[in-house]
Short mmCIF file of C-alpha atoms in Angstrom, two decimals:
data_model
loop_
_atom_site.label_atom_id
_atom_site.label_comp_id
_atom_site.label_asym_id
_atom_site.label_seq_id
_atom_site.Cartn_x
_atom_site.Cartn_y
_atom_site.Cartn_z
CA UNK A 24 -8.09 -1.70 30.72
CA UNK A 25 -7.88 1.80 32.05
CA UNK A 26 -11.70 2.59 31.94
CA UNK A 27 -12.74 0.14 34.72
CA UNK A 28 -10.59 1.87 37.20
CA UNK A 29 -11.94 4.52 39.18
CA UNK A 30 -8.75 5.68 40.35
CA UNK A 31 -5.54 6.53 38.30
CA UNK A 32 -2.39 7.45 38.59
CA UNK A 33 -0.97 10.01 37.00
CA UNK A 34 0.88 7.83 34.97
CA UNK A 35 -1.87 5.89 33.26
CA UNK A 36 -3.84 9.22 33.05
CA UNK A 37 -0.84 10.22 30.89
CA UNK A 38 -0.84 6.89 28.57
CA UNK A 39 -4.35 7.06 28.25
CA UNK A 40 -3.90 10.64 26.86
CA UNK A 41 -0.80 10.02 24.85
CA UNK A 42 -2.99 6.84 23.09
CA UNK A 43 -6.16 9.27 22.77
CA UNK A 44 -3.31 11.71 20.91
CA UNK A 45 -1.61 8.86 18.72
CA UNK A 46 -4.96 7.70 17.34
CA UNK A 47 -5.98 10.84 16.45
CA UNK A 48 -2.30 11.68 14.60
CA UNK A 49 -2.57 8.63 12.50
CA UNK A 50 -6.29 9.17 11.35
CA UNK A 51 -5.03 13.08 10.22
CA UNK A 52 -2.13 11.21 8.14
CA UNK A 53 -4.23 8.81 6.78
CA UNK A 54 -6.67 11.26 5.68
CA UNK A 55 -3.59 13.49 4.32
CA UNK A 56 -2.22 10.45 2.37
CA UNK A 57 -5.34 9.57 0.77
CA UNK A 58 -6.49 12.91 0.04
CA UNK A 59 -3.37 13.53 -2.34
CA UNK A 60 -3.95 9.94 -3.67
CA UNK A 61 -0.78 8.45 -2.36
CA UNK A 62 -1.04 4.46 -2.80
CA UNK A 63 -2.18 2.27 -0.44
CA UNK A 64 1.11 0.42 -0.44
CA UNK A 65 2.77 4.20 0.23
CA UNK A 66 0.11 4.80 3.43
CA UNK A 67 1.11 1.35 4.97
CA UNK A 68 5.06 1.83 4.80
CA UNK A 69 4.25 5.71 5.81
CA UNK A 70 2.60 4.76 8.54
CA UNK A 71 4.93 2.15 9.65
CA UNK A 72 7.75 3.84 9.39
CA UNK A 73 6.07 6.93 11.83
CA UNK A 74 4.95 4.23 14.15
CA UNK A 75 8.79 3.44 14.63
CA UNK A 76 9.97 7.23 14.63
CA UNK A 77 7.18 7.79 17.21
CA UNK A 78 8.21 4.41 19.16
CA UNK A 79 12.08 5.19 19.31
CA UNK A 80 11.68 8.36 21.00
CA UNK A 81 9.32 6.81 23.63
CA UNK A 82 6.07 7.77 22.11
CA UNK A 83 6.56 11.16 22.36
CA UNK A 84 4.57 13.35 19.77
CA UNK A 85 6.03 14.90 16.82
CA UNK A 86 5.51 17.97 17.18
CA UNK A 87 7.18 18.19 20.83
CA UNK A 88 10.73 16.69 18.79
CA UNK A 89 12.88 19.05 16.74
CA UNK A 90 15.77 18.20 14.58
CA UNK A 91 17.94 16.25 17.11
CA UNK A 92 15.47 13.91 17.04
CA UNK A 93 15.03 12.81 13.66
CA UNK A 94 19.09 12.71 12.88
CA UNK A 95 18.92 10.45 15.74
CA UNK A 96 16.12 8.20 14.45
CA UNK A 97 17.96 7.64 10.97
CA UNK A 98 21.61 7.80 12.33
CA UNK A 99 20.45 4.76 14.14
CA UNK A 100 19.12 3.09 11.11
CA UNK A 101 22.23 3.08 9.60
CA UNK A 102 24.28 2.66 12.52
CA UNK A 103 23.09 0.24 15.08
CA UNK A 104 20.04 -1.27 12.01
CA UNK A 105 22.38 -1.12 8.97
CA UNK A 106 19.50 -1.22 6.79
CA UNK A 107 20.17 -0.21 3.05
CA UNK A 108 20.04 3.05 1.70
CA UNK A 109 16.77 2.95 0.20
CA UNK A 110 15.41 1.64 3.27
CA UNK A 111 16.76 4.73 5.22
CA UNK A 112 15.48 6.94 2.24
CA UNK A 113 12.11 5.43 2.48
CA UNK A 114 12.25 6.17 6.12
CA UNK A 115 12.87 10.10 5.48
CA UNK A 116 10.29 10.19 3.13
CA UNK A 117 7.74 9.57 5.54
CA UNK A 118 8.85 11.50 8.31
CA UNK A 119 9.33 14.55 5.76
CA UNK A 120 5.50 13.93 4.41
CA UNK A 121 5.26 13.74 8.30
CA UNK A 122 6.16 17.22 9.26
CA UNK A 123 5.90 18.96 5.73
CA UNK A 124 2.37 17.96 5.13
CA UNK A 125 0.66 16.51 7.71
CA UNK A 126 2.33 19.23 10.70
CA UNK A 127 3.05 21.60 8.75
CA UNK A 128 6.65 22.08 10.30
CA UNK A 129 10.04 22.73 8.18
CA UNK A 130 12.88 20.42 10.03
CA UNK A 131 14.43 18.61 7.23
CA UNK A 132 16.86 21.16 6.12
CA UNK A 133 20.93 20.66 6.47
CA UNK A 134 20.04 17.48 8.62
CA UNK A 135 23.19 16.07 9.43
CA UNK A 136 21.81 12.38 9.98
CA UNK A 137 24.67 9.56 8.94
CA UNK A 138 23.24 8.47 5.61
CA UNK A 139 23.22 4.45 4.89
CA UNK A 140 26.24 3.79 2.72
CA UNK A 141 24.60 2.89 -0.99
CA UNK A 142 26.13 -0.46 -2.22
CA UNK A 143 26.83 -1.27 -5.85
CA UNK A 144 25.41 -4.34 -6.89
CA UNK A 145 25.30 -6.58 -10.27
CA UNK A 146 22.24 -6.94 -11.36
CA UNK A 147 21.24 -10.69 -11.03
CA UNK A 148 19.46 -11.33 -14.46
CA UNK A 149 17.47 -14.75 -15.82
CA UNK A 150 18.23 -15.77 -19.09
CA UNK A 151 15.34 -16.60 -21.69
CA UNK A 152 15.73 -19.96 -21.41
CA UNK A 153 15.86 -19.82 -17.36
CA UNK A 154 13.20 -17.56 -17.25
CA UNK A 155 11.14 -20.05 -19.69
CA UNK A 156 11.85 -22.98 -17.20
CA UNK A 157 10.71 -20.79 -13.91
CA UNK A 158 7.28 -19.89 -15.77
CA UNK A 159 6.49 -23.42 -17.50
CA UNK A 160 7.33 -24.56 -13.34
CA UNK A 161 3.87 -23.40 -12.53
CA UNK A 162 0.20 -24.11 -13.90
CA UNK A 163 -2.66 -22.36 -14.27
CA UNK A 164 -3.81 -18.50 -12.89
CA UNK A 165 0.08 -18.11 -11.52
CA UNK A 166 1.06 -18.77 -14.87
CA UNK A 167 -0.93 -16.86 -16.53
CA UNK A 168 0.43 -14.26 -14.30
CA UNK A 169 3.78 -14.98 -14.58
CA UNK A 170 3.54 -14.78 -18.54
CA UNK A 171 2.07 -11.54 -18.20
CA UNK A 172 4.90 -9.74 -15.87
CA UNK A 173 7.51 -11.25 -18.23
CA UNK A 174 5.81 -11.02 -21.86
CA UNK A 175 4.25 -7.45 -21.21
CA UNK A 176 6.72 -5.95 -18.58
CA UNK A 177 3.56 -5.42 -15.99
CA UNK A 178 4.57 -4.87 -12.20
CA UNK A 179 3.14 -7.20 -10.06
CA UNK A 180 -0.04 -4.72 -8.75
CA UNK A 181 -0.73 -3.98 -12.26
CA UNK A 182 -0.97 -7.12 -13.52
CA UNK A 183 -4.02 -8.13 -10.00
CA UNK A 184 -5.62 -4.91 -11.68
CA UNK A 185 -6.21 -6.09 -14.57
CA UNK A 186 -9.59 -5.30 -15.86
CA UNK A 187 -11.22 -7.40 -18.93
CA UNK A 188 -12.02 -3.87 -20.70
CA UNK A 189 -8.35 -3.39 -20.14
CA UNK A 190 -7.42 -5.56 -22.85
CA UNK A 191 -7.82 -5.66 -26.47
CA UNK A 192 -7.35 -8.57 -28.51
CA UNK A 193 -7.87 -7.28 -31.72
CA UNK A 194 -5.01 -4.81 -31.25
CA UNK A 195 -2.86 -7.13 -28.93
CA UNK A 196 -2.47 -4.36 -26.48
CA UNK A 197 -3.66 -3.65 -22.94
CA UNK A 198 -4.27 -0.47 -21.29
CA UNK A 199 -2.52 0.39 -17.80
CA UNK A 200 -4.49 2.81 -16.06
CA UNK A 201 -3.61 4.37 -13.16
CA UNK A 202 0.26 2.46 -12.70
CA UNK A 203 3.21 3.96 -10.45
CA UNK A 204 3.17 7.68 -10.38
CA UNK A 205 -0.19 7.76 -11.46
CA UNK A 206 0.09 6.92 -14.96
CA UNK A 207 -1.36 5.41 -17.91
CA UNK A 208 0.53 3.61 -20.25
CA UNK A 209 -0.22 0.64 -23.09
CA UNK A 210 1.72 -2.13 -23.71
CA UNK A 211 1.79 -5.03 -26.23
CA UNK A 212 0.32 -8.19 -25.95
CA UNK A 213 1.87 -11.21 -26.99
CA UNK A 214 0.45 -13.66 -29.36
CA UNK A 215 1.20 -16.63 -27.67
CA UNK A 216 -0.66 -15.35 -23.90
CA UNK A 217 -3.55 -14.73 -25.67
CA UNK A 218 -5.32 -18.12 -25.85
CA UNK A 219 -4.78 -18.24 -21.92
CA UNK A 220 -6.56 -14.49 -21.48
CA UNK A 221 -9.29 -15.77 -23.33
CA UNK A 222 -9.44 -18.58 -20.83
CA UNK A 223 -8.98 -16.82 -18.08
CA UNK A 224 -11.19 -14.40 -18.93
CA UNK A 225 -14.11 -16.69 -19.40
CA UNK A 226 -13.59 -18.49 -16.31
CA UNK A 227 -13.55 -15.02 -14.29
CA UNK A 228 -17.05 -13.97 -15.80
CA UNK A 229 -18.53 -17.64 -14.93
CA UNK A 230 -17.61 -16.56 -11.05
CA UNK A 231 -18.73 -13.33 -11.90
CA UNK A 232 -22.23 -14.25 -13.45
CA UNK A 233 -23.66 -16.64 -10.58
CA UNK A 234 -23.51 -14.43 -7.84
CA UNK A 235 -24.83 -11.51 -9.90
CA UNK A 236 -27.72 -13.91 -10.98
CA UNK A 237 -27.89 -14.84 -7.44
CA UNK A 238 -28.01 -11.23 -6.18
CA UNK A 239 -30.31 -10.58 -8.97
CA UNK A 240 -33.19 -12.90 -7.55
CA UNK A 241 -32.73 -11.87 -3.87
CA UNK A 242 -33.32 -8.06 -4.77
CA UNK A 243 -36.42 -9.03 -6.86
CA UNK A 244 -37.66 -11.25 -3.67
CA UNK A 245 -37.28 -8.07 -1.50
CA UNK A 246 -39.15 -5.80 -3.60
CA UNK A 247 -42.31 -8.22 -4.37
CA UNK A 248 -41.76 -8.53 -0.40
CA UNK A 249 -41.76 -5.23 0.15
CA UNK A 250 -44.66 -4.45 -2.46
CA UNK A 251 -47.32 -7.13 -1.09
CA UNK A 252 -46.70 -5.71 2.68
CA UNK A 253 -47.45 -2.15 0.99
CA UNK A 254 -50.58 -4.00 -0.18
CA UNK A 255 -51.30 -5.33 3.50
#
């Protein structure tokens, strides 16, 4: 709203200045985090997590906050938030790729930040037969999915991936390229999902086919357009 005014305070001059600032912070991190390939799962919860670091200390920029300030920021996650200790880790993480690679500033040494107190948990773990009844629950593409994370141990990202060159029936494997830390792996495929790849797989290229066929015509339209106006 602050470019229709003619006059300003000094006050929105400085928001207006600190917003200018912000944006151009968060473009440099973004192009940081996708120049050294982080995921875009990683850039979102980066970015979220600076947001808040930013937002606690009253928008101040980083660069104007030493030490103090970020032993603050995650004493009060585990303080006054209680969040878990991975979600205080996760929090670090980004303000360390923060200031290590985006400002090029070395704070995160002998921080003395209270650290969220790491709870042991049992694992909470489906049999066969009640992980059986939660899969033959659904129908379809989810269970198709659902077979897939269980049967072939994909993660959930992997598995929306999933590329029909990726899979070989005549081996019963499929190739996982580019999973978490930027590796490839192969992993089995069961006898028993096959029959609903095939499906699957059949119904994807009948979406895929039409609009190609579709897109197919319309370019051939333009250039016989574009040809007889040549001729004109």
């Amino acid at each position: 709203m602050f470019e229709y005014l003619i006059f300003r305070s000094n006050e929105e001059v400085r928001m207006m200045n600190r917003s200018a600032g912000d944006q151009k912070l968060f473009a440099v991190i973004v192009n940081v985090l996708r120049r050294k390939h982080y995921s875009l799962k990683t850039e979102r919860s980066y970015l979220s997590w600076i947001k808040r670091f930013i937002g606690y200390h009253h928008m101040r920029h980083p660069r104007d906050m030493s030490k103090h300030e970020i032993e603050s920021f995650l004493t009060h996650l585990a303080v006054d938030r209680k969040v878990a200790s991975s979600t205080q880790n996760q929090a670090f993480n980004a303000i360390l790729f923060l200031y290590r690679d985006v400002l090029e500033i070395d704070l995160m040494q002998d921080l003395n930040a209270v650290r969220a107190k790491k709870q042991t948990r049992i694992p909470v773990v489906l049999s066969h037969k009640e992980a059986m009844k939660v899969i033959n629950s659904l129908t379809g593409v989810h269970q198709t999915m659902a077979k897939l994370l269980y049967g072939c141990g994909l993660r959930l990202m992997e598995c929306l991936r999933l590329r029909v060159k990726d899979i070989d029936f005549e081996t019963n494997c499929i190739t996982i390229f580019d999973g978490k830390g930027k590796k490839d792996r192969v992993v089995m495929l069961p006898e028993t999902i096959k029959p609903f790849m095939r499906e699957q797989i059949d119904l994807s290229l009948i979406h895929i086919s039409e609009p190609t066929r579709l897109l197919s015509i319309s370019y051939a339209v333009f250039c016989l357009k574009k040809k007889n106006t040549k001729k004109l």
